C-alpha positions in Angstrom: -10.2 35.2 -1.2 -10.4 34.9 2.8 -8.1 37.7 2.1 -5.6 35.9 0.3 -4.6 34.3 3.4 -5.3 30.9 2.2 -3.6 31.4 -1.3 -0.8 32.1 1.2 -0.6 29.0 3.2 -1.5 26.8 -0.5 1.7 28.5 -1.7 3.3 27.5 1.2 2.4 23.8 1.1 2.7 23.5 -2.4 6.6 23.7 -1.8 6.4 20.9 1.3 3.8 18.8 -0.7 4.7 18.9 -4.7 1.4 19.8 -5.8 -0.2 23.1 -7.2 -1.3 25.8 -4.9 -4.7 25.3 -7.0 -5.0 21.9 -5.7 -4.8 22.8 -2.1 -6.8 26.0 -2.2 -10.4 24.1 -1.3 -9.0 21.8 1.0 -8.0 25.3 3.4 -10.8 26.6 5.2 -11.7 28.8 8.0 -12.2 27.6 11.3 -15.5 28.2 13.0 -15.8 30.9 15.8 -15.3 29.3 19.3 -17.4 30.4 22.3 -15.1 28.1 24.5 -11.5 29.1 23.7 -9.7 31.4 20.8 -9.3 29.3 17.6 -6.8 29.2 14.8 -7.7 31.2 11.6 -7.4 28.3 8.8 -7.0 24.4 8.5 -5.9 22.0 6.4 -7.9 18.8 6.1 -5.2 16.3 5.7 -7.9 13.7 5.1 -8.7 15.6 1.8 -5.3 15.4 0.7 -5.3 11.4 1.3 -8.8 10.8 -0.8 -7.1 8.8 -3.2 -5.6 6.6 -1.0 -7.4 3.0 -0.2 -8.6 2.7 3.4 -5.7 -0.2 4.2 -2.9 1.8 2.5 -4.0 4.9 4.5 -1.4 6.2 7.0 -2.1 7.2 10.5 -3.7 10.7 9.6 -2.3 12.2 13.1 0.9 11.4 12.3 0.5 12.6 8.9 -0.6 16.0 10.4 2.6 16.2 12.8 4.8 15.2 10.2 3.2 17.9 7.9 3.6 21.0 10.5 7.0 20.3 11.0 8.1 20.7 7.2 6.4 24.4 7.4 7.7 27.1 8.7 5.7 30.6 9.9 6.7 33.7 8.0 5.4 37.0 7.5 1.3 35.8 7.4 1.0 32.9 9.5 2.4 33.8 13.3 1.7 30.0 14.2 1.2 26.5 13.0 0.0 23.6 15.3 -2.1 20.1 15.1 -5.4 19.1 15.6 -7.3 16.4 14.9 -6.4 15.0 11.7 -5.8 18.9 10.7 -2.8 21.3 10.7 -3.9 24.9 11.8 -2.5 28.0 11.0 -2.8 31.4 13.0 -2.8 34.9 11.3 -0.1 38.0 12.4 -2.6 39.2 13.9 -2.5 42.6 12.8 -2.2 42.1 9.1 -5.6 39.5 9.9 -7.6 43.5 11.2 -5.9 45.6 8.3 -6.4 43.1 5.7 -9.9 42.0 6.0 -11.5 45.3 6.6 -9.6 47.0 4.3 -10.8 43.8 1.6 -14.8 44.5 3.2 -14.4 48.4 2.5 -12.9 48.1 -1.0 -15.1 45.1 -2.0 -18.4 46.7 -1.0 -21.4 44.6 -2.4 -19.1 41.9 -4.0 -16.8 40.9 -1.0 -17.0 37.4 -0.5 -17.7 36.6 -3.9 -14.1 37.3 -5.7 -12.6 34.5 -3.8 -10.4 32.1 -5.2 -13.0 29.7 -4.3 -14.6 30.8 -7.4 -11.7 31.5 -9.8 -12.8 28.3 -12.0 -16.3 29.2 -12.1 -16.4 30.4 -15.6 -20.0 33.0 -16.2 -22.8 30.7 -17.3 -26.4 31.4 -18.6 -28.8 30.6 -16.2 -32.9 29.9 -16.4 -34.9 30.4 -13.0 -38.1 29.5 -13.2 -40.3 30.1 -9.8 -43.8 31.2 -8.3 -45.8 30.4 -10.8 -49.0 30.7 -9.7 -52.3 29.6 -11.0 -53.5 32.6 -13.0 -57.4 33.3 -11.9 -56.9 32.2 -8.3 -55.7 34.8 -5.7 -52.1 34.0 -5.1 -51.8 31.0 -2.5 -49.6 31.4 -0.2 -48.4 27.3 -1.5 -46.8 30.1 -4.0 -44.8 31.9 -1.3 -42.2 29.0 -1.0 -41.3 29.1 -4.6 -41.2 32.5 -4.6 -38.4 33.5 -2.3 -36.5 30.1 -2.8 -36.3 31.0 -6.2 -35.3 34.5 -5.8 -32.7 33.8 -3.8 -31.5 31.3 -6.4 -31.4 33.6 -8.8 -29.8 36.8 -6.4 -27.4 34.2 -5.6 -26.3 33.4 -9.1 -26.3 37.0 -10.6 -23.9 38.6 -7.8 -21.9 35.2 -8.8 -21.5 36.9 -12.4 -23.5 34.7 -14.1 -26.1 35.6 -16.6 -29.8 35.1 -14.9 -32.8 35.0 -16.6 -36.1 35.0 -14.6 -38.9 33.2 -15.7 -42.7 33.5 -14.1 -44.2 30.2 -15.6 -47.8 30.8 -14.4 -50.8 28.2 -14.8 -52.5 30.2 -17.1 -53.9 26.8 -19.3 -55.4 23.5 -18.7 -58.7 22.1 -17.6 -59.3 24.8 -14.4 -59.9 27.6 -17.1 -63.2 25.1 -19.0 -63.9 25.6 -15.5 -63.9 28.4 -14.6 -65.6 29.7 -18.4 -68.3 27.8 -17.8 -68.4 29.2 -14.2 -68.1 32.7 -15.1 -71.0 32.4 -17.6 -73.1 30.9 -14.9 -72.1 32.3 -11.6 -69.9 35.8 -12.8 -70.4 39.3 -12.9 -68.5 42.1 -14.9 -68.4 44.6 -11.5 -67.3 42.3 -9.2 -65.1 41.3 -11.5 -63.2 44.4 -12.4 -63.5 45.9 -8.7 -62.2 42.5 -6.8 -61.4 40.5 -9.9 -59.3 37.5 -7.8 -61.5 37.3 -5.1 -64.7 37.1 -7.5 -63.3 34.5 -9.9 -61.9 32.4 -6.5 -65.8 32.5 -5.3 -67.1 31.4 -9.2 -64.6 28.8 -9.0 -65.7 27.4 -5.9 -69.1 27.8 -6.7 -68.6 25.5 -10.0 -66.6 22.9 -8.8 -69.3 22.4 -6.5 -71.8 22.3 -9.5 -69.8 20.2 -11.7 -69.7 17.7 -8.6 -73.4 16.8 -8.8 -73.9 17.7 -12.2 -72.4 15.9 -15.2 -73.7 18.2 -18.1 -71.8 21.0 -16.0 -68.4 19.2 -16.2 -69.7 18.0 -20.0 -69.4 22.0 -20.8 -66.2 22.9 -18.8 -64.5 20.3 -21.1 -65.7 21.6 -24.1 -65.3 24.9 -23.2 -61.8 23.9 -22.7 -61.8 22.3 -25.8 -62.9 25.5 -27.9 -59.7 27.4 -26.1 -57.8 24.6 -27.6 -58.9 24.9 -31.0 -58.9 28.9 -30.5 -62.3 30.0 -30.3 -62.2 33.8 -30.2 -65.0 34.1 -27.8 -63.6 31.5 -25.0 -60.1 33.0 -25.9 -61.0 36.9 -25.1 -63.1 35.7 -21.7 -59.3 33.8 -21.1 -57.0 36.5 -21.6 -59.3 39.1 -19.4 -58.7 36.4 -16.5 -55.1 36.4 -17.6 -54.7 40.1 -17.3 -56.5 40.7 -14.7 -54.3 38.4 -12.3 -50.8 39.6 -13.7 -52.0 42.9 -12.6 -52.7 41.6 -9.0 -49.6 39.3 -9.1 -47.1 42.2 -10.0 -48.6 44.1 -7.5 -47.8 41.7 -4.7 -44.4 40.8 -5.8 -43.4 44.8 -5.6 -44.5 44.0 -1.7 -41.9 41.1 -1.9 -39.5 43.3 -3.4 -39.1 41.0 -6.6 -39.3 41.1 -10.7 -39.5 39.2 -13.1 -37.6 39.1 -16.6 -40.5 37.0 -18.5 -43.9 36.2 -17.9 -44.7 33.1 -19.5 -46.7 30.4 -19.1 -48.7 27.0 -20.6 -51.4 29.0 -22.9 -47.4 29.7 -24.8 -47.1 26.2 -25.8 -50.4 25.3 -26.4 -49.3 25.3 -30.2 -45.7 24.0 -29.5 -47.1 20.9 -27.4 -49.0 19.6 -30.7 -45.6 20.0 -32.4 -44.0 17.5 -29.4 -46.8 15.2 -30.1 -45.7 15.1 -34.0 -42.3 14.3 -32.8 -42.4 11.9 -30.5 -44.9 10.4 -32.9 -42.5 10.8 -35.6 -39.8 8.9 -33.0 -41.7 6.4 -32.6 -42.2 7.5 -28.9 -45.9 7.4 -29.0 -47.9 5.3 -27.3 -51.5 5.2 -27.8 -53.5 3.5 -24.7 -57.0 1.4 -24.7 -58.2 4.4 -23.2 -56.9 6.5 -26.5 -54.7 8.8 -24.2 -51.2 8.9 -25.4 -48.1 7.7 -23.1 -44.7 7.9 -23.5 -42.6 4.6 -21.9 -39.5 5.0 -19.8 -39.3 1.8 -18.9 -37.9 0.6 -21.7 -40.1 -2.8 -21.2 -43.7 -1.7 -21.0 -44.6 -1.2 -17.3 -47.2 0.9 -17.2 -46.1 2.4 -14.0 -43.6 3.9 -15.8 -45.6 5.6 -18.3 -45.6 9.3 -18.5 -49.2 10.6 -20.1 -48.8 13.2 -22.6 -52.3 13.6 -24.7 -55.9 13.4 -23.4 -58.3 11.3 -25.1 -59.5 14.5 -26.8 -56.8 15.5 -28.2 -55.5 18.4 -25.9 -52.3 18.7 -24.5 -51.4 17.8 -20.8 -48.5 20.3 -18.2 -45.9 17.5 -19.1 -46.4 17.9 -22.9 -46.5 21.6 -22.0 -43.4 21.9 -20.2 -41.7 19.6 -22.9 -42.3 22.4 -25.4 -41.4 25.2 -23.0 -37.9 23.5 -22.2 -37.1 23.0 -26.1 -38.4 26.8 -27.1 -35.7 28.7 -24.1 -33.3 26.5 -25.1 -33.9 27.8 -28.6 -34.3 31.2 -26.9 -31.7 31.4 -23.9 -28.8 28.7 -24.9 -28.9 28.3 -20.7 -26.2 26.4 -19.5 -28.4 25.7 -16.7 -32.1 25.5 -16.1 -33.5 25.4 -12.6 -37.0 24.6 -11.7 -38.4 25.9 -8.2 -41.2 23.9 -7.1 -42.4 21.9 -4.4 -41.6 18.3 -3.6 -44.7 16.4 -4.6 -43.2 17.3 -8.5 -40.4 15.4 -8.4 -41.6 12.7 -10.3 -43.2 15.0 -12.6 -39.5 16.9 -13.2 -37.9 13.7 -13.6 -40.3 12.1 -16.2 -39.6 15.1 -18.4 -35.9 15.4 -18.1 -35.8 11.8 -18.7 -38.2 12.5 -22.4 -36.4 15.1 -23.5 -33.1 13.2 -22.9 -34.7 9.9 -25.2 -35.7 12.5 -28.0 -31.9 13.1 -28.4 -32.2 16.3 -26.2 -28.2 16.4 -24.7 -29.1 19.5 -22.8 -31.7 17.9 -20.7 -29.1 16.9 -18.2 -28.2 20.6 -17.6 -31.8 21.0 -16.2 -32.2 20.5 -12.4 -35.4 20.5 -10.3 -34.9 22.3 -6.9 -37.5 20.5 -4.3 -39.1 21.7 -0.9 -41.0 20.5 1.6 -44.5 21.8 2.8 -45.2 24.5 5.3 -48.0 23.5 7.6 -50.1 25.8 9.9 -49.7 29.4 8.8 -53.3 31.4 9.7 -54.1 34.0 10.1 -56.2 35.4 13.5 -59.2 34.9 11.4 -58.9 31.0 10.9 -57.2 28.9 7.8 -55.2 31.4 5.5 -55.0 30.8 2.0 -53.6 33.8 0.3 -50.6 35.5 0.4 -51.7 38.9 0.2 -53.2 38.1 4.1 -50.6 36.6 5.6 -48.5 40.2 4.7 -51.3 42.1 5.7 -51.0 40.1 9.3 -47.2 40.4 9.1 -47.6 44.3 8.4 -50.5 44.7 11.1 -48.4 42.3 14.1 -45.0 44.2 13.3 -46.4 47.9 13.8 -47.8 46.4 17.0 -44.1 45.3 18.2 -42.8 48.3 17.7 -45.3 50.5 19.1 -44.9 48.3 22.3 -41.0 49.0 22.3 -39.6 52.2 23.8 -36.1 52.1 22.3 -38.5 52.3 18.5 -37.1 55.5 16.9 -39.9 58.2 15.1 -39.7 56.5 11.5 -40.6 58.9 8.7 -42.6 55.2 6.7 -43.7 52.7 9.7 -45.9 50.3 7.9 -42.8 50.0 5.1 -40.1 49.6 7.8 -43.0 47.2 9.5 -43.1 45.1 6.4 -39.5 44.6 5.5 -38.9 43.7 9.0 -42.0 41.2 9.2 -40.6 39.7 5.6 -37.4 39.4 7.0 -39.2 37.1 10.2 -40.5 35.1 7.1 -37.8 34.5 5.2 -35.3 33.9 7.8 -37.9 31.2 9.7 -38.6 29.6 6.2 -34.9 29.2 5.2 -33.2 28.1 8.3 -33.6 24.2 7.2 -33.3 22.1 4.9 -35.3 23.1 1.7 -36.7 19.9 1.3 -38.0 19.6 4.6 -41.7 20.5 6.1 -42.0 22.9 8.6 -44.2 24.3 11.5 -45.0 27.5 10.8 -45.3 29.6 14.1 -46.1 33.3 14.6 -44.9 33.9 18.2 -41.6 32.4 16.5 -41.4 34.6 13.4 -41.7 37.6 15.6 -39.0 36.8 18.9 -36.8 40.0 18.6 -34.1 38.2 20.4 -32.4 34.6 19.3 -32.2 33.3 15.5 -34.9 35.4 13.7 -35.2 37.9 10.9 -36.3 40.6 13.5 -32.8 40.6 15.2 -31.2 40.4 12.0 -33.0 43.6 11.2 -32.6 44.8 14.4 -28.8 44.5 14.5 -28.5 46.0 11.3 -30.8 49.3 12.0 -28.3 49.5 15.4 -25.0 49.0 13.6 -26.3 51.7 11.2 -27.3 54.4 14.4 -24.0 53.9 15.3 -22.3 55.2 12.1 -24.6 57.8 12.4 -23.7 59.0 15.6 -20.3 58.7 15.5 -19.1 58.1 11.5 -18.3 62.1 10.7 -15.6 62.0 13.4 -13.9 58.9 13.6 -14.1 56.9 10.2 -11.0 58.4 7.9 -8.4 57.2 10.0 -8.1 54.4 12.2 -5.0 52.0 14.2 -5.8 48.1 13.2 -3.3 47.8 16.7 -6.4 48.8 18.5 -8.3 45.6 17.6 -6.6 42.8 19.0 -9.5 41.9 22.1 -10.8 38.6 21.9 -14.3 40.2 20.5 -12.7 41.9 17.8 -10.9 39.1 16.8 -13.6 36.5 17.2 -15.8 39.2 14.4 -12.6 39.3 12.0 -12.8 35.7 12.1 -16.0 35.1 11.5 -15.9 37.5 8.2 -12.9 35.6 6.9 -15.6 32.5 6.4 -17.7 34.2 4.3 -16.5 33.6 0.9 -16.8 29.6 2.1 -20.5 30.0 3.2 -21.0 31.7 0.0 -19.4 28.9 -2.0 -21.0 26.3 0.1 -24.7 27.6 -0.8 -23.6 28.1 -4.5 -23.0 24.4 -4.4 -26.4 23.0 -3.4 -28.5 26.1 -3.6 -29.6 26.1 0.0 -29.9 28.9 1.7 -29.6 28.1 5.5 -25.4 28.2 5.1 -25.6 32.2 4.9 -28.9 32.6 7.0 -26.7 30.4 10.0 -23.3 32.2 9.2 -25.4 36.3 9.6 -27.2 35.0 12.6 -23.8 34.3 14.2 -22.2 37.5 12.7 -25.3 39.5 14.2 -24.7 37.7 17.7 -21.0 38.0 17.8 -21.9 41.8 17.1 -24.1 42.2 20.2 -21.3 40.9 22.4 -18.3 43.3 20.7 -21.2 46.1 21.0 -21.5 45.8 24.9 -17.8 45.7 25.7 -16.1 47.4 22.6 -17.3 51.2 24.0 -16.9 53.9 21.0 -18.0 56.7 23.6 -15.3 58.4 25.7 -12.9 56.2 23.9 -9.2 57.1 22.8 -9.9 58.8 18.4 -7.8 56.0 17.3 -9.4 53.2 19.3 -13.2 54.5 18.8 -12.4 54.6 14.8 -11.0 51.2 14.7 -14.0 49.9 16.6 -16.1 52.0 14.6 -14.7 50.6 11.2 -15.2 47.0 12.9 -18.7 47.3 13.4 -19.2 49.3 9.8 -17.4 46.2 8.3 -20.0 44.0 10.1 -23.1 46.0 9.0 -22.0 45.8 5.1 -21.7 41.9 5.1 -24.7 41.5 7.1 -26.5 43.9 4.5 -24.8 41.5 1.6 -25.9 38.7 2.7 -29.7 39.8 4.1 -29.7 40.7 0.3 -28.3 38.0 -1.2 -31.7 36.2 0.8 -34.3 39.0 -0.3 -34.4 40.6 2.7 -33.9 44.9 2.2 -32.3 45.7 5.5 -34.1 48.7 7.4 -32.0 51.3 8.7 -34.4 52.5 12.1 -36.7 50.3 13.3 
């Protein structure tokens, strides 16, 4: 897209250079907003177009950009054409730049950006997004949180691209916690507490057990055959199991409707508990199957017998292991979805575990396992609450709820809002999301309240904040001035800087599609939402000229629709007042 601007200048060069316009296409890109000095709107990389050259045979790439700019010739879209370094840059008439792009923003609504050309040969895949997946009888940790709105955005991301999105909730609902925890219950539980609080009671009988099993064998003796009856599918064990199960999927849905997400399947490792014996057989049957002096069972991917490299997939018992769990789970969606893709949202200290079972399933003649992908991220560190060490999720958006009305009672330009704890919690989930996703992914981070909360600089709050003020301006003025407007009125260096900076956003889009990170759009709205504060104070609408307050108007309008794309696109529902 970018408008068509750059399927322009491709068509151009293709002529000069002897190579399809398709070829050219990615190596054109929009040049970053300039505080310092008024920029072209596109470059060419000339770099990109030498690739395949080796190092000694490569020409001076200066001269290679001079030589280049003088073959081409401006014309109806590009007003000028100069050099920089090792780039030839290309300025738009600058009235088709303001009619074209927010005429493209209006008519492309939710989707602009994402029917570039960037994406032409991206043909519609199906797509597998497994994230949260908490531990089912535990109150949701807020460890959970990162997985959560990484993988939401994964999946946002990948639906508005056209592709087909399933999302899975793969939830710890098996394994040696829940002998535990039956033996706990039996010992330490009780039916009231457990149907008016039923998290917090079966966190406290947890606790309480792991404690008990610590200094007393026969306790962890019966938490492993309790386990062991679940296995075998006692009814008894099972029907205490699935009231845990139930109970928490209640709690859990009820906090993701605070998060504002769904989920297309709720599955989980009680599904495969079946299936896994079946993976035994056939890795048994493969001759995969390694039994150890210990009598667990280990499959080699060494190749040579290092035990380093072993990957344990049976207990001495018997009873399956989360590797021989998500071996089954990855062959039954296959069966199930035929994904083209499969991506796993967890945290960092998995990537061995993801990499051991892509690396089975590839050896039991699986093809497909090379189309799954584990998506890794670092640890956030120091997020408590006033009241000490937080734990759970449901606190730290009780805190964000709780600090956010506060703000905004202290501010006096805070409008009467008809819902102030909603409008308080989108805004304070917005301060989350925007502080957890401005790195790297796989990076730790320090979490900090005073920062998560700055209404001024790079947070969620002025995101919100711009958004709610770009939307009181259509409201006061829209009814009068947004049918018509003269794109002559928008040539000031503000206007132009904002036109510029949503031509990129079909490239920021394209860049996060690439490596699923979602600090590209978070930087690129940041800087929209800046560059709008600027226009705002010296682009007046009041006691302007009707033709010159519409074009602003429709400016500013353009702005708040990409900035309400792309807030989405994160999880973030912008507020309208705040």
């Amino acid at each position: 897209m970018a408008c068509g601007f750059r399927r322009s200048i491709a068509c151009q060069l293709s002529r000069v250079l002897d190579l399809p316009p398709e070829n050219l296409i990615k190596s054109i890109s929009a040049v970053p907003v300039s505080k310092k000095e008024e920029v072209a709107d596109f470059q060419l990389s000339v770099d990109s177009l030498l690739e395949n050259n080796s190092d000694h045979l490569r020409p001076d790439i200066q001269v290679q950009a001079k030589r280049l700019a003088e073959k081409l010739r401006c014309d109806t879209v590009v007003s000028e054409i100069s050099t920089g370094q090792g780039t030839v840059n290309f300025k738009i008439n600058r009235e088709l730049l303001t009619k074209t792009v927010l005429q493209q923003v209006i008519e492309d609504g939710s989707k602009y950006g994402l029917k570039s050309e960037l994406f032409s040969s991206h043909p519609q895949k199906k797509i597998v997004v497994e994230f949260s997946s908490p531990n089912v009888a535990k109150k949701f940790h807020v460890g959970h949180l990162r997985s959560t709105i990484i993988g939401n955005f994964i999946a946002n991301l990948k639906e508005a691209l056209g592709h087909q999105v399933t999302r899975i909730n793969y939830l710890g609902d098996w394994g040696m916690q829940f002998g535990l925890l039956g033996t706990g219950f039996q010992l330490f539980g009780y039916e009231e507490k457990l149907q008016s609080n039923p998290l917090q009671h079966l966190f406290e009988v947890y606790v309480q057990v792991n404690k008990e099993a610590a200094d007393n064998k026969s306790v962890e003796k019966s938490a492993r055959e309790f386990f062991q009856r679940l296995e075998m599918g006692d009814m008894q064990a099972l029907s205490l199991w699935q009231k845990f199960r139930d109970l928490s999927i209640e709690e859990y849905i009820r906090i993701y409707k605070r998060l504002g997400i769904y989920f297309d399947e709720y599955s989980g490792e009680s599904f495969y508990r079946e299936k896994s014996q079946e993976v035994l057989k056939l890795l048994d049957s493969k001759g995969l199957l390694l039994k150890t002096v210990k009598g667990t069972a280990v499959v080699d991917l060494s190749g040579n017998g290092d035990p380093s490299s072993a990957c344990t997939v049976m207990r001495s018992d018997g009873t399956s292991l989360y590797a021989t769990r998500d071996l089954a789970a990855a062959i039954d969606r296959m069966d199930k979805y035929n994904f083209d893709t499969m991506i796993y949202v967890t945290d960092k200290g998995q990537q061995k575990h993801f990499q051991q079972v892509f690396q089975i399933l590839k050896i039991m003649g699986y093809d497909w396992a090379e189309r799954c992908q584990h998506v890794p991220f670092g640890v956030v560190r120091g997020m408590k609450t006033r009241r000490g060490d937080v734990t759970f999720l449901e606190d730290v958006l009780n805190e964000i709820q709780l600090r956010m009305l506060q703000n905004m009672a202290s501010i006096k330009t805070t409008k009467e809002l008809e819902n102030p704890q909603e409008t308080a919690e989108r805004v304070g989930l917005a301060a989350l999301i925007i502080q957890d996703f401005r790195g790297l992914l796989l990076s730790d981070y320090q979490f900090s309240w005073d920062r998560v909360f700055q209404s001024r600089g790079d947070t969620g709050v002025f995101l919100q904040y711009t958004h709610a003020r770009l939307h009181s301006l259509e409201e006061n003025f829209g009814c009068g001035y947004l049918n018509d407007f003269n794109t002559a009125c928008l040539q000031e260096p503000q206007s132009v800087s904002v036109l510029q900076h949503l031509l990129r956003f079909d490239e920021v889009l394209y860049r996060s599609s690439l490596d699923l990170q979602p600090r590209h759009i978070v930087s690129y709205l940041l800087t929209l939402s800046h560059l709008a504060a600027v226009a705002h104070k010296t682009l007046q609408i009041k006691d302007s000229p009707p033709e010159v307050a519409g074009a602003r108007l429709q400016l500013f309008k353009a702005v708040r629709s990409v900035l309400a794309n792309g807030m989405k696109l994160l999880g973030i529902t912008p507020v309208c007042r705040m």
